Amino acid sequence: MKIEQIELRRIELPFVTPFETSGWREVANHSLIVRLCAEGAEGWGEAPVGVGPWYNEETQSTAWAIAREYLAPMLLEGELHRPEDVDALYARVRGNRMARAGFEFAAWDLFGRLAGRSLSQMLGGTRERVAVGVSVGVQPDIESLLRVVAGYVAAGYRRVKLKIKPGWDIEPTRAVRERWPDLLLQVDANSIYSLDHAAHLAQLDAFNLLLIEQPLAHDDIIDHAKLQGRLKTPICLDESIVSSDHARWALELRACGIINIKPSRVGGLTAARRIHDMAAEAGVPVWCGGMLETGIGRAANVALASLPNFSLPGDISASERYFQRDVVRNPFTLNPDSTLSVPTAPGIGVVVDEAFLDSVTVERVTFTR
Ligand code: SMG
Ligand code: MG
């Protein structure tokens, strides 16, 4: 297959509430949206980059530049026989994995629509519904936190993740655990601690947490292995696992007991599935992380999470948790059992609301072969 046309957009879609982590605050989705056209069909993908280089090194501006100058021209010149070929085509591009993933997702969607197969089917998914939770940002005080968590619990979420940082870790976690003794609970530090905090972090062992996510540096594996030796709670790596090699290194060094897989962080679904398979082989559970995606990126995450070793609930909440209105006509809704249904229509299975997408598009460019 030769890609005939590529449309790139940068969007700005405000969140219903700002999202605060240990190091920064996001007020809107600033993704890059990719549309590929070939053989009378189209495919959509989302590169869920932030507005600044806070989660990883990519930003909406860097993704925009790399996509326009390199990724789009390379794809127009290349030829695809299957979606996995995008991964191979971009193998010589260093880093910039979220930008690459935006194109790779779109290729999976395009191939799926042409073949009449859902993305979950194509990937080898085995579930019709995927278990999900909600990620709760840093709050101004414990009273507000309990109110926010109570709202999500009432909405039906059975797993909650708390963002933590020094000064906002032990006490907020204790407060939520005391109020909801049976809630599936986990925490995420987004790389704010160092090994010097090992004894402090060990206090979290008292709260029966599923996991402690990415406590140490975003590019570290070695210190996480040392820290894991000093904690009972499993460490889960997020930022550190940017490729299947990084996953292999982390598994070999026993740096984590669990892996958060975000297909966007690792360059796409091909790499994500490889990590899933490797972790399954090692007996390490995985779960699907989130980057506050629109329905376009969320659909890819949901399909991926239908694979068998995604055995913990994902950060894949319903569309209304993020946006007043999503850019798809069939937004994701929470089932009463704290799951999202896996789309069964061909490709990613969502219908893009183009008029609304146009209204949140800040800049657009089209490439034709
Ligand atoms: O998509 O619900 C979501 C957000 C999940 O907490 C979440 N993501 O480190 O795992 C993480 C963060 C990164 C968010 S960057 C704004
Ligand atoms: Mg994380």
mmCIF file of C-alpha atoms and ligand atoms in Angstrom:
data_model
loop_
_atom_site.group_PDB
_atom_site.id
_atom_site.type_symbol
_atom_site.label_atom_id
_atom_site.label_comp_id
_atom_site.label_asym_id
_atom_site.label_seq_id
_atom_site.Cartn_x
_atom_site.Cartn_y
_atom_site.Cartn_z
ATOM 1 C CA MET A 1 0.000 0.000 0.000
ATOM 2 C CA LYS A 2 1.136 3.504 -0.774
ATOM 3 C CA ILE A 3 -0.158 6.285 1.458
ATOM 4 C CA GLU A 4 -1.768 8.873 -0.815
ATOM 5 C CA GLN A 5 -2.450 11.710 1.579
ATOM 6 C CA ILE A 6 -1.475 12.704 5.102
ATOM 7 C CA GLU A 7 -3.222 15.377 7.121
ATOM 8 C CA LEU A 8 -1.607 16.651 10.323
ATOM 9 C CA ARG A 9 -3.253 18.867 12.909
ATOM 10 C CA ARG A 10 -2.222 20.314 16.205
ATOM 11 C CA ILE A 11 -5.181 20.648 18.493
ATOM 12 C CA GLU A 12 -6.038 22.305 21.779
ATOM 13 C CA LEU A 13 -8.924 20.732 23.697
ATOM 14 C CA PRO A 14 -9.446 21.962 27.289
ATOM 15 C CA PHE A 15 -9.809 19.480 30.147
ATOM 16 C CA VAL A 16 -12.826 19.631 32.447
ATOM 17 C CA THR A 17 -10.348 20.174 35.292
ATOM 18 C CA PRO A 18 -6.605 20.894 35.213
ATOM 19 C CA PHE A 19 -4.386 17.851 35.853
ATOM 20 C CA GLU A 20 -1.470 18.302 38.241
ATOM 21 C CA THR A 21 1.442 15.880 38.670
ATOM 22 C CA SER A 22 4.522 16.044 40.928
ATOM 23 C CA GLY A 23 6.175 18.466 38.526
ATOM 24 C CA TRP A 24 3.738 20.218 36.215
ATOM 25 C CA ARG A 25 0.145 21.020 35.368
ATOM 26 C CA GLU A 26 -1.817 20.367 32.162
ATOM 27 C CA VAL A 27 -4.950 22.351 31.338
ATOM 28 C CA ALA A 28 -5.692 21.024 27.860
ATOM 29 C CA ASN A 29 -4.918 18.197 25.455
ATOM 30 C CA HIS A 30 -2.278 19.440 22.965
ATOM 31 C CA SER A 31 -2.009 16.367 20.789
ATOM 32 C CA LEU A 32 -0.934 16.007 17.208
ATOM 33 C CA ILE A 33 -3.642 14.264 15.167
ATOM 34 C CA VAL A 34 -2.681 12.255 12.072
ATOM 35 C CA ARG A 35 -4.999 11.204 9.268
ATOM 36 C CA LEU A 36 -3.730 8.847 6.549
ATOM 37 C CA CYS A 37 -5.624 8.210 3.316
ATOM 38 C CA ALA A 38 -5.120 5.314 0.891
ATOM 39 C CA GLU A 39 -7.211 3.048 -1.330
ATOM 40 C CA GLY A 40 -10.385 4.951 -0.565
ATOM 41 C CA ALA A 41 -10.069 4.562 3.218
ATOM 42 C CA GLU A 42 -8.651 6.624 6.061
ATOM 43 C CA GLY A 43 -6.925 5.983 9.360
ATOM 44 C CA TRP A 44 -6.589 8.180 12.440
ATOM 45 C CA GLY A 45 -3.905 8.412 15.106
ATOM 46 C CA GLU A 46 -3.056 10.647 18.045
ATOM 47 C CA ALA A 47 0.397 11.590 19.300
ATOM 48 C CA PRO A 48 -0.517 12.669 22.862
ATOM 49 C CA VAL A 49 2.390 15.053 23.447
ATOM 50 C CA GLY A 50 2.222 17.706 26.139
ATOM 51 C CA VAL A 51 2.508 21.428 25.613
ATOM 52 C CA GLY A 52 5.950 21.360 27.271
ATOM 53 C CA PRO A 53 8.764 18.792 27.751
ATOM 54 C CA TRP A 54 7.604 17.742 31.239
ATOM 55 C CA TYR A 55 6.481 14.125 30.908
ATOM 56 C CA ASN A 56 9.113 13.295 28.303
ATOM 57 C CA GLU A 57 11.272 15.338 25.941
ATOM 58 C CA GLU A 58 8.580 15.761 23.291
ATOM 59 C CA THR A 59 6.251 18.746 22.977
ATOM 60 C CA GLN A 60 3.531 19.661 20.543
ATOM 61 C CA SER A 61 6.026 21.895 18.697
ATOM 62 C CA THR A 62 8.745 19.249 18.437
ATOM 63 C CA ALA A 63 6.237 16.621 17.289
ATOM 64 C CA TRP A 64 4.853 19.053 14.737
ATOM 65 C CA ALA A 65 8.328 19.765 13.368
ATOM 66 C CA ILE A 66 9.470 16.121 13.253
ATOM 67 C CA ALA A 67 6.187 15.024 11.710
ATOM 68 C CA ARG A 68 6.254 17.666 8.972
ATOM 69 C CA GLU A 69 9.929 17.536 8.158
ATOM 70 C CA TYR A 70 10.601 13.804 8.437
ATOM 71 C CA LEU A 71 7.802 11.420 9.386
ATOM 72 C CA ALA A 72 5.216 12.478 6.803
ATOM 73 C CA PRO A 73 7.674 12.608 3.857
ATOM 74 C CA MET A 74 9.217 9.247 4.858
ATOM 75 C CA LEU A 75 5.802 7.610 4.961
ATOM 76 C CA LEU A 76 4.768 9.054 1.591
ATOM 77 C CA GLU A 77 7.954 7.694 0.021
ATOM 78 C CA GLY A 78 7.673 4.269 1.647
ATOM 79 C CA GLU A 79 5.402 1.344 1.059
ATOM 80 C CA LEU A 80 3.383 -0.525 3.664
ATOM 81 C CA HIS A 81 2.310 -4.160 3.497
ATOM 82 C CA ARG A 82 1.112 -4.261 7.104
ATOM 83 C CA PRO A 83 0.888 -1.803 9.976
ATOM 84 C CA GLU A 84 4.049 -3.154 11.603
ATOM 85 C CA ASP A 85 5.998 -1.783 8.617
ATOM 86 C CA VAL A 86 5.665 1.750 10.030
ATOM 87 C CA ASP A 87 7.798 0.740 13.002
ATOM 88 C CA ALA A 88 10.468 -0.589 10.649
ATOM 89 C CA LEU A 89 10.213 2.452 8.361
ATOM 90 C CA TYR A 90 10.889 4.795 11.307
ATOM 91 C CA ALA A 91 13.542 2.591 12.937
ATOM 92 C CA ARG A 92 16.281 5.038 11.965
ATOM 93 C CA VAL A 93 14.538 7.971 13.644
ATOM 94 C CA ARG A 94 15.995 8.436 17.128
ATOM 95 C CA GLY A 95 13.580 9.203 19.932
ATOM 96 C CA ASN A 96 10.458 11.212 19.023
ATOM 97 C CA ARG A 97 8.429 8.123 19.821
ATOM 98 C CA MET A 98 5.119 9.843 20.476
ATOM 99 C CA ALA A 99 5.264 11.599 17.113
ATOM 100 C CA ARG A 100 6.062 8.261 15.440
ATOM 101 C CA ALA A 101 3.260 6.541 17.320
ATOM 102 C CA GLY A 102 0.700 9.009 15.951
ATOM 103 C CA PHE A 103 1.477 7.744 12.418
ATOM 104 C CA GLU A 104 1.718 4.110 13.484
ATOM 105 C CA PHE A 105 -1.706 4.187 15.166
ATOM 106 C CA ALA A 106 -3.208 5.709 12.024
ATOM 107 C CA ALA A 107 -1.712 2.920 9.902
ATOM 108 C CA TRP A 108 -3.283 0.231 12.147
ATOM 109 C CA ASP A 109 -6.636 1.985 11.828
ATOM 110 C CA LEU A 110 -6.317 2.255 8.057
ATOM 111 C CA PHE A 111 -5.373 -1.422 7.595
ATOM 112 C CA GLY A 112 -8.135 -2.476 9.989
ATOM 113 C CA ARG A 113 -10.801 -0.495 8.144
ATOM 114 C CA LEU A 114 -9.696 -1.894 4.802
ATOM 115 C CA ALA A 115 -9.711 -5.471 6.122
ATOM 116 C CA GLY A 116 -12.933 -5.068 8.124
ATOM 117 C CA ARG A 117 -11.138 -6.091 11.324
ATOM 118 C CA SER A 118 -11.173 -4.349 14.689
ATOM 119 C CA LEU A 119 -7.865 -3.187 16.134
ATOM 120 C CA SER A 120 -8.351 -5.507 19.108
ATOM 121 C CA GLN A 121 -8.732 -8.478 16.731
ATOM 122 C CA MET A 122 -5.670 -7.452 14.748
ATOM 123 C CA LEU A 123 -3.551 -7.202 17.894
ATOM 124 C CA GLY A 124 -4.717 -10.518 19.345
ATOM 125 C CA GLY A 125 -7.037 -9.108 22.008
ATOM 126 C CA THR A 126 -8.986 -11.601 24.094
ATOM 127 C CA ARG A 127 -11.420 -9.359 26.022
ATOM 128 C CA GLU A 128 -14.633 -7.526 25.179
ATOM 129 C CA ARG A 129 -14.300 -5.172 28.146
ATOM 130 C CA VAL A 130 -11.193 -3.811 29.801
ATOM 131 C CA ALA A 131 -10.895 -2.942 33.499
ATOM 132 C CA VAL A 132 -10.145 0.728 34.076
ATOM 133 C CA GLY A 133 -9.399 3.161 36.859
ATOM 134 C CA VAL A 134 -8.959 6.876 37.250
ATOM 135 C CA SER A 135 -5.835 8.954 37.845
ATOM 136 C CA VAL A 136 -6.293 11.740 40.404
ATOM 137 C CA GLY A 137 -3.962 14.735 40.222
ATOM 138 C CA VAL A 138 -2.374 16.529 43.172
ATOM 139 C CA GLN A 139 -5.093 18.401 45.119
ATOM 140 C CA PRO A 140 -4.833 21.538 47.274
ATOM 141 C CA ASP A 141 -5.638 19.673 50.516
ATOM 142 C CA ILE A 142 -6.830 16.312 51.846
ATOM 143 C CA GLU A 143 -10.438 17.410 52.168
ATOM 144 C CA SER A 144 -10.536 18.271 48.444
ATOM 145 C CA LEU A 145 -8.815 14.986 47.613
ATOM 146 C CA LEU A 146 -11.407 12.945 49.505
ATOM 147 C CA ARG A 147 -14.182 14.855 47.739
ATOM 148 C CA VAL A 148 -12.661 14.230 44.305
ATOM 149 C CA VAL A 149 -12.053 10.529 44.993
ATOM 150 C CA ALA A 150 -15.587 10.159 46.394
ATOM 151 C CA GLY A 151 -16.927 11.581 43.119
ATOM 152 C CA TYR A 152 -15.024 9.032 41.036
ATOM 153 C CA VAL A 153 -15.977 6.152 43.337
ATOM 154 C CA ALA A 154 -19.620 7.219 43.037
ATOM 155 C CA ALA A 155 -19.216 7.333 39.240
ATOM 156 C CA GLY A 156 -18.204 3.646 39.366
ATOM 157 C CA TYR A 157 -14.394 3.613 39.311
ATOM 158 C CA ARG A 158 -13.054 0.733 41.387
ATOM 159 C CA ARG A 159 -9.373 1.576 41.017
ATOM 160 C CA VAL A 160 -7.821 4.931 41.865
ATOM 161 C CA LYS A 161 -4.323 6.242 41.272
ATOM 162 C CA LEU A 162 -3.046 9.181 43.315
ATOM 163 C CA LYS A 163 -0.336 11.496 42.057
ATOM 164 C CA ILE A 164 2.224 11.982 44.816
ATOM 165 C CA LYS A 165 5.215 14.250 45.511
ATOM 166 C CA PRO A 166 7.273 15.197 48.579
ATOM 167 C CA GLY A 167 4.863 16.866 51.016
ATOM 168 C CA TRP A 168 1.895 15.177 49.294
ATOM 169 C CA ASP A 169 2.431 11.451 49.640
ATOM 170 C CA ILE A 170 2.074 9.548 52.935
ATOM 171 C CA GLU A 171 -0.814 11.517 54.448
ATOM 172 C CA PRO A 172 -3.033 11.767 51.354
ATOM 173 C CA THR A 173 -2.513 8.056 50.676
ATOM 174 C CA ARG A 174 -3.312 7.191 54.297
ATOM 175 C CA ALA A 175 -6.467 9.339 54.191
ATOM 176 C CA VAL A 176 -7.795 7.655 51.029
ATOM 177 C CA ARG A 177 -6.927 4.188 52.317
ATOM 178 C CA GLU A 178 -8.644 4.799 55.676
ATOM 179 C CA ARG A 179 -11.805 6.040 53.988
ATOM 180 C CA TRP A 180 -11.918 3.222 51.359
ATOM 181 C CA PRO A 181 -10.236 0.141 52.882
ATOM 182 C CA ASP A 182 -11.061 -2.113 49.898
ATOM 183 C CA LEU A 183 -10.443 0.262 46.997
ATOM 184 C CA LEU A 184 -7.784 -0.810 44.472
ATOM 185 C CA LEU A 185 -5.246 1.952 45.106
ATOM 186 C CA GLN A 186 -1.887 2.899 43.613
ATOM 187 C CA VAL A 187 0.371 5.972 43.462
ATOM 188 C CA ASP A 188 2.466 7.695 40.785
ATOM 189 C CA ALA A 189 5.412 9.990 41.552
ATOM 190 C CA ASN A 190 6.413 10.938 37.988
ATOM 191 C CA SER A 191 10.140 10.721 38.803
ATOM 192 C CA ILE A 192 10.281 13.209 41.676
ATOM 193 C CA TYR A 193 12.182 11.149 44.300
ATOM 194 C CA SER A 194 15.757 9.895 44.681
ATOM 195 C CA LEU A 195 17.223 6.855 46.414
ATOM 196 C CA ASP A 196 17.677 9.060 49.497
ATOM 197 C CA HIS A 197 13.889 8.845 49.899
ATOM 198 C CA ALA A 198 13.886 5.024 50.168
ATOM 199 C CA ALA A 199 12.995 4.916 53.875
ATOM 200 C CA HIS A 200 10.354 7.592 53.381
ATOM 201 C CA LEU A 201 8.774 5.714 50.456
ATOM 202 C CA ALA A 202 8.797 2.473 52.464
ATOM 203 C CA GLN A 203 6.067 4.031 54.628
ATOM 204 C CA LEU A 204 3.751 3.498 51.653
ATOM 205 C CA ASP A 205 4.070 -0.253 52.233
ATOM 206 C CA ALA A 206 1.522 0.137 55.038
ATOM 207 C CA PHE A 207 -1.342 1.001 52.657
ATOM 208 C CA ASN A 208 -1.818 -2.180 50.647
ATOM 209 C CA LEU A 209 -1.094 -0.472 47.331
ATOM 210 C CA LEU A 210 -1.132 -2.292 43.998
ATOM 211 C CA LEU A 211 2.055 -0.498 42.988
ATOM 212 C CA ILE A 212 4.252 2.593 43.254
ATOM 213 C CA GLU A 213 4.757 4.071 39.784
ATOM 214 C CA GLN A 214 7.991 5.677 38.582
ATOM 215 C CA PRO A 215 9.345 7.009 41.896
ATOM 216 C CA LEU A 216 12.860 7.749 40.551
ATOM 217 C CA ALA A 217 14.395 9.490 37.532
ATOM 218 C CA HIS A 218 12.582 9.311 34.180
ATOM 219 C CA ASP A 219 15.566 7.634 32.508
ATOM 220 C CA ASP A 220 16.673 5.383 35.372
ATOM 221 C CA ILE A 221 16.535 1.609 35.691
ATOM 222 C CA ILE A 222 19.473 0.815 38.012
ATOM 223 C CA ASP A 223 18.345 2.862 41.025
ATOM 224 C CA HIS A 224 14.826 1.507 40.698
ATOM 225 C CA ALA A 225 16.297 -2.001 41.042
ATOM 226 C CA LYS A 226 18.031 -0.896 44.242
ATOM 227 C CA LEU A 227 14.872 0.744 45.547
ATOM 228 C CA GLN A 228 12.734 -2.312 44.764
ATOM 229 C CA GLY A 229 14.968 -4.294 47.109
ATOM 230 C CA ARG A 230 13.942 -1.923 49.910
ATOM 231 C CA LEU A 231 10.170 -1.844 49.267
ATOM 232 C CA LYS A 232 7.502 -4.512 49.676
ATOM 233 C CA THR A 233 5.114 -2.789 47.267
ATOM 234 C CA PRO A 234 5.897 -3.564 43.620
ATOM 235 C CA ILE A 235 7.510 -0.750 41.669
ATOM 236 C CA CYS A 236 5.887 -0.082 38.303
ATOM 237 C CA LEU A 237 7.946 1.656 35.620
ATOM 238 C CA ASP A 238 6.366 4.170 33.258
ATOM 239 C CA GLU A 239 8.709 6.888 31.920
ATOM 240 C CA SER A 240 11.799 4.609 31.988
ATOM 241 C CA ILE A 241 10.377 2.033 29.562
ATOM 242 C CA VAL A 242 10.606 3.691 26.156
ATOM 243 C CA SER A 243 11.357 0.558 24.123
ATOM 244 C CA SER A 244 11.283 -3.218 24.327
ATOM 245 C CA ASP A 245 15.019 -3.161 25.082
ATOM 246 C CA HIS A 246 14.368 -0.948 28.097
ATOM 247 C CA ALA A 247 11.690 -3.406 29.206
ATOM 248 C CA ARG A 248 14.146 -6.274 28.857
ATOM 249 C CA TRP A 249 16.806 -4.416 30.861
ATOM 250 C CA ALA A 250 14.303 -3.604 33.605
ATOM 251 C CA LEU A 251 13.118 -7.221 33.761
ATOM 252 C CA GLU A 252 16.664 -8.603 33.842
ATOM 253 C CA LEU A 253 17.656 -6.213 36.624
ATOM 254 C CA ARG A 254 14.407 -6.749 38.550
ATOM 255 C CA ALA A 255 13.842 -3.009 38.578
ATOM 256 C CA CYS A 256 10.070 -3.417 38.682
ATOM 257 C CA GLY A 257 7.384 -6.000 39.363
ATOM 258 C CA ILE A 258 4.876 -4.405 36.994
ATOM 259 C CA ILE A 259 5.097 -2.391 33.749
ATOM 260 C CA ASN A 260 2.844 0.455 32.632
ATOM 261 C CA ILE A 261 2.613 0.260 28.838
ATOM 262 C CA LYS A 262 1.650 3.412 26.959
ATOM 263 C CA PRO A 263 1.783 2.628 23.257
ATOM 264 C CA SER A 264 2.507 6.284 22.527
ATOM 265 C CA ARG A 265 5.546 6.348 24.835
ATOM 266 C CA VAL A 266 7.169 3.375 23.073
ATOM 267 C CA GLY A 267 6.562 4.478 19.469
ATOM 268 C CA GLY A 268 3.347 2.598 18.779
ATOM 269 C CA LEU A 269 1.373 -0.607 19.090
ATOM 270 C CA THR A 270 4.012 -2.831 17.511
ATOM 271 C CA ALA A 271 6.527 -2.055 20.256
ATOM 272 C CA ALA A 272 3.775 -2.077 22.887
ATOM 273 C CA ARG A 273 2.723 -5.603 21.930
ATOM 274 C CA ARG A 274 6.357 -6.746 21.977
ATOM 275 C CA ILE A 275 6.711 -5.455 25.553
ATOM 276 C CA HIS A 276 3.423 -7.107 26.508
ATOM 277 C CA ASP A 277 4.670 -10.458 25.191
ATOM 278 C CA MET A 278 8.053 -10.129 26.877
ATOM 279 C CA ALA A 279 6.484 -9.256 30.236
ATOM 280 C CA ALA A 280 4.027 -12.156 29.916
ATOM 281 C CA GLU A 281 6.960 -14.498 29.347
ATOM 282 C CA ALA A 282 8.669 -13.135 32.460
ATOM 283 C CA GLY A 283 5.489 -13.450 34.543
ATOM 284 C CA VAL A 284 5.289 -9.672 35.007
ATOM 285 C CA PRO A 285 1.797 -8.107 34.771
ATOM 286 C CA VAL A 286 1.244 -5.022 32.650
ATOM 287 C CA TRP A 287 -1.464 -2.374 32.449
ATOM 288 C CA CYS A 288 -2.226 0.361 29.968
ATOM 289 C CA GLY A 289 -1.266 3.897 30.968
ATOM 290 C CA GLY A 290 -2.864 7.065 29.676
ATOM 291 C CA MET A 291 -1.819 10.481 28.391
ATOM 292 C CA LEU A 292 -5.242 12.164 28.695
ATOM 293 C CA GLU A 293 -5.953 11.266 25.076
ATOM 294 C CA THR A 294 -8.963 12.225 22.998
ATOM 295 C CA GLY A 295 -11.228 9.405 21.835
ATOM 296 C CA ILE A 296 -8.817 8.766 18.944
ATOM 297 C CA GLY A 297 -5.848 7.833 21.125
ATOM 298 C CA ARG A 298 -8.090 6.286 23.778
ATOM 299 C CA ALA A 299 -9.457 3.804 21.213
ATOM 300 C CA ALA A 300 -5.936 2.505 20.524
ATOM 301 C CA ASN A 301 -5.270 2.178 24.264
ATOM 302 C CA VAL A 302 -8.520 0.269 24.861
ATOM 303 C CA ALA A 303 -7.759 -2.166 22.011
ATOM 304 C CA LEU A 304 -4.254 -2.769 23.340
ATOM 305 C CA ALA A 305 -5.581 -3.345 26.866
ATOM 306 C CA SER A 306 -7.703 -6.223 25.535
ATOM 307 C CA LEU A 307 -4.555 -8.371 25.251
ATOM 308 C CA PRO A 308 -4.306 -11.166 27.846
ATOM 309 C CA ASN A 309 -1.422 -9.950 30.051
ATOM 310 C CA PHE A 310 -3.072 -6.558 30.712
ATOM 311 C CA SER A 311 -4.143 -7.903 34.069
ATOM 312 C CA LEU A 312 -4.399 -4.659 36.071
ATOM 313 C CA PRO A 313 -6.885 -1.815 35.446
ATOM 314 C CA GLY A 314 -5.691 0.841 32.995
ATOM 315 C CA ASP A 315 -5.543 4.644 33.202
ATOM 316 C CA ILE A 316 -8.219 4.686 30.503
ATOM 317 C CA SER A 317 -11.145 6.542 32.003
ATOM 318 C CA ALA A 318 -14.377 7.485 30.258
ATOM 319 C CA SER A 319 -14.270 10.462 27.863
ATOM 320 C CA GLU A 320 -16.335 12.662 30.209
ATOM 321 C CA ARG A 321 -13.643 12.419 32.899
ATOM 322 C CA TYR A 322 -11.438 14.531 30.587
ATOM 323 C CA PHE A 323 -13.577 16.555 28.187
ATOM 324 C CA GLN A 324 -16.919 18.300 28.045
ATOM 325 C CA ARG A 325 -17.094 17.061 24.470
ATOM 326 C CA ASP A 326 -14.774 14.533 22.812
ATOM 327 C CA VAL A 327 -13.672 14.652 19.172
ATOM 328 C CA VAL A 328 -15.456 11.362 18.421
ATOM 329 C CA ARG A 329 -19.165 10.744 17.979
ATOM 330 C CA ASN A 330 -19.072 7.578 20.079
ATOM 331 C CA PRO A 331 -17.159 8.648 23.207
ATOM 332 C CA PHE A 332 -16.116 6.048 25.774
ATOM 333 C CA THR A 333 -18.480 5.543 28.719
ATOM 334 C CA LEU A 334 -17.893 3.668 31.968
ATOM 335 C CA ASN A 335 -19.719 0.360 32.414
ATOM 336 C CA PRO A 336 -21.083 -0.357 35.927
ATOM 337 C CA ASP A 337 -18.297 -2.898 36.510
ATOM 338 C CA SER A 338 -15.555 -0.247 36.078
ATOM 339 C CA THR A 339 -14.742 -1.330 32.533
ATOM 340 C CA LEU A 340 -14.792 0.215 29.068
ATOM 341 C CA SER A 341 -16.176 -1.800 26.164
ATOM 342 C CA VAL A 342 -13.671 -2.646 23.443
ATOM 343 C CA PRO A 343 -14.861 -1.286 20.072
ATOM 344 C CA THR A 344 -15.753 -3.976 17.561
ATOM 345 C CA ALA A 345 -16.079 -1.870 14.399
ATOM 346 C CA PRO A 346 -13.213 -2.042 11.889
ATOM 347 C CA GLY A 347 -9.990 -0.254 12.863
ATOM 348 C CA ILE A 348 -9.979 1.819 16.047
ATOM 349 C CA GLY A 349 -13.774 1.759 15.971
ATOM 350 C CA VAL A 350 -14.472 5.405 16.769
ATOM 351 C CA VAL A 351 -16.152 7.894 14.442
ATOM 352 C CA VAL A 352 -14.281 11.176 14.291
ATOM 353 C CA ASP A 353 -16.491 14.241 14.679
ATOM 354 C CA GLU A 354 -14.747 16.264 12.007
ATOM 355 C CA ALA A 355 -16.671 19.487 12.492
ATOM 356 C CA PHE A 356 -15.842 19.517 16.191
ATOM 357 C CA LEU A 357 -12.245 18.450 15.528
ATOM 358 C CA ASP A 358 -11.958 21.398 13.101
ATOM 359 C CA SER A 359 -13.109 23.740 15.861
ATOM 360 C CA VAL A 360 -10.265 22.675 18.197
ATOM 361 C CA THR A 361 -7.616 22.555 15.457
ATOM 362 C CA VAL A 362 -4.969 25.243 15.864
ATOM 363 C CA GLU A 363 -2.953 24.457 12.728
ATOM 364 C CA ARG A 364 -3.280 21.995 9.884
ATOM 365 C CA VAL A 365 -1.139 20.836 6.969
ATOM 366 C CA THR A 366 -1.776 18.322 4.188
ATOM 367 C CA PHE A 367 0.772 16.293 2.235
ATOM 368 C CA THR A 368 -0.057 14.557 -1.019
ATOM 369 C CA ARG A 369 2.016 11.952 -2.788
HETATM 370 O O1 SMG B 1 -4.894 9.522 30.826
HETATM 371 O O2 SMG B 1 -6.065 9.360 32.640
HETATM 372 C C1 SMG B 1 -5.040 9.655 32.037
HETATM 373 C C2 SMG B 1 -3.900 10.201 32.837
HETATM 374 C C3 SMG B 1 -3.101 9.120 33.441
HETATM 375 O O3 SMG B 1 -1.744 9.800 35.254
HETATM 376 C C4 SMG B 1 -1.828 9.641 34.064
HETATM 377 N N1 SMG B 1 -0.797 9.880 33.227
HETATM 378 O O4 SMG B 1 2.529 9.518 34.425
HETATM 379 O O5 SMG B 1 1.013 8.080 34.123
HETATM 380 C C5 SMG B 1 1.383 9.231 34.101
HETATM 381 C C6 SMG B 1 0.466 10.346 33.701
HETATM 382 C C7 SMG B 1 1.064 11.217 32.663
HETATM 383 C C8 SMG B 1 0.204 12.342 32.339
HETATM 384 S S1 SMG B 1 1.049 13.571 31.573
HETATM 385 C C9 SMG B 1 -0.040 14.846 31.616
HETATM 386 MG MG MG B 2 2.945 7.546 35.217
#
